[in-house]
Amino acid sequence: MKQEINEQALLQGLARNETKAVETIYRENYNSIQALIINNNGSADDAKDIFQEAMIVLYEKVRSGAFELNCQIKTYVYSVSRRLWLKRLQQLNRYSAPVENLESLVPVEDEIEAHEQRNLEFDMMNKAISSLGEPCKSLLEAYYLQKRNMQDIAASFGYTNADNAKNQKYKCLMRLKKIFFSHYKNGTSDE
Amino acid sequence: MNDVQVLEAVERYIRGEMNPDERLYFENLRKTNTEVDLLVVEHTLFMQQMNRFGEWQKFRTNLQDVHTNLTETGKINSAKLTGKAKVVYLWNRYKRVAAIAATIAGVTALTVSSLVNTFNPVPENAKVKELVNRVKDLDNRTRQLDTKIENVDKKDSPKPIIATPVRYNGTGFLIDAKGLMITNAHVVKNSRNIFVQNNKGDQFKAIVVRLDIARDVAIIKIDDDNFKQFPSLPYGIRKTNSEIAEPIFTLGFPRNEIVYGEGYLSAKTGYNGDTLSCQIAVAANPGNSGGPVFNHNGEVIGILSAKETDAESTVFAVQSKYIYQALEELKSNSLYKNIRMSPKSSVSGLSKVQQVKKIQDYVFMVKGD
């Protein structure tokens, strides 16, 4: 019972991206995932990648509010990592032997699919922002991602007043939205 | 309101930063102005995506930090693989690479060793020996080449008139009016019976009187009652070396008829720097072996002997001065004591057509069985 409460607290911390919670989950699960990957034809770098992907899946899951604690974090992370690694192996054509099934597993197919979809979207966003070049990239990141206010931005980017910065930001935003919505439409029409 | 201000308002509205009055005004604007309404919907979607993206990025950064942190403090053993785990890891990671590498290494080793065996130059002490035997080696090679060529020729050319099957087929030319002829040693050395045939198709029996395999020069004598001696030879045999770029022509029997070829002296030495011979550029075919190489004065400068198989028009000829040497050696036999060869050519100064017309009767096809 106590463990369940603990895990619930951890997941809430994870949803808020609290370093302490992330660290705890990381510390308690990483080694077993690394062992899994390395014993199945992977490297330490692969292990890190896969584990972090699994953490993101968990993060998205608890943020969506749909994560009901019907299994331990450990089981969930292991299930996701195993599935992700199998997929990776198949993509790399390195699939050799079925990954041993020592731990209990929960079905994670849907989550992984959603996760892959998100990864695609975020990759696309990342590329779109990078393709803008400077100063647009930094300007938009400062405003929309770091959520700084326009006065602050104008000062640190060397604009004479906030209105100039706003005008520049507006132009940059139009470019980004154009790219974003063209991709977005393409992305949705593909489905 | 301009576009920039509209957008600012939309963003404030989405974030809920407007005071109640502003909010009321803006919501009325949304109802009346579809453009603004559309912008709100669109921008909400965009801002949502941006927020999620931002959080996703932050979470990733956080994960990285945590990973580095935990690794440094030793709470997870990433990248510090020890003992069995490391061996398993390395083995799993590189077993395929190792297998491929081992295969490649094996194949390479075999290939290299065979290449070394094939191309390795003979070691230093063997080189001295090689110098002694070099002529012979070359000769052997040339002979093999010619045998091969002649075998090909045998298949392709029409059967000669004589009944005995011809195994070797080359060209020869008279060096004295009484019937002494020069040809290549490789043309006649393996033959029991030798026949020569002139351009008119007349055949005469011949015998080998001297065989110099090292120089690839053979002297044969027409030994046939039907053979009528010539009063004199129209051409001379040159005693000295010829110059590079000198125009030359050849006469030979690559087929049943005499064939003329034209070219130039391309090098003063032969195959692999062989000083016995020289290199000429001329079209030569199997059957040309033993034929005379003339310069523009109608002097014999060499005996066509071999052709480089993998290069076009690279032909080698034994230098004519070795004809003198061969003859000199023959003179120790008293029978041939009074043979004289002239370096002077009587056709010098004539046109090519006239030269060839006068010379062709002295060039014979040499056949051996």
Short mmCIF file of C-alpha atoms in Angstrom, two decimals, chain A residues 2 4 22 37 41 60 91 95 99 105 118 122 138 144 152 154 160-161 166 170 185:
data_model
loop_
_atom_site.label_atom_id
_atom_site.label_comp_id
_atom_site.label_asym_id
_atom_site.label_seq_id
_atom_site.Cartn_x
_atom_site.Cartn_y
_atom_site.Cartn_z
CA LYS A 2 2.78 2.33 0.92
CA GLU A 4 1.53 2.43 -4.30
CA VAL A 22 12.61 11.88 -12.67
CA ILE A 37 19.37 -4.05 -24.17
CA ASN A 41 22.57 -7.13 -29.13
CA GLU A 60 3.18 11.59 -21.78
CA GLN A 91 14.38 -1.68 -38.23
CA TYR A 95 16.93 -9.00 -34.92
CA VAL A 99 14.19 -10.93 -26.24
CA LEU A 105 4.59 -7.40 -19.23
CA ARG A 118 4.25 12.51 -31.28
CA PHE A 122 7.93 17.10 -32.61
CA SER A 138 15.88 32.26 -30.90
CA TYR A 144 6.86 30.52 -26.96
CA ASP A 152 12.78 41.21 -21.76
CA ALA A 154 13.61 43.16 -26.87
CA THR A 160 15.24 49.46 -29.50
CA ASN A 161 11.75 48.84 -28.14
CA LYS A 166 6.92 42.28 -31.70
CA TYR A 170 5.21 38.44 -35.91
CA LYS A 185 -2.27 19.16 -43.09
#
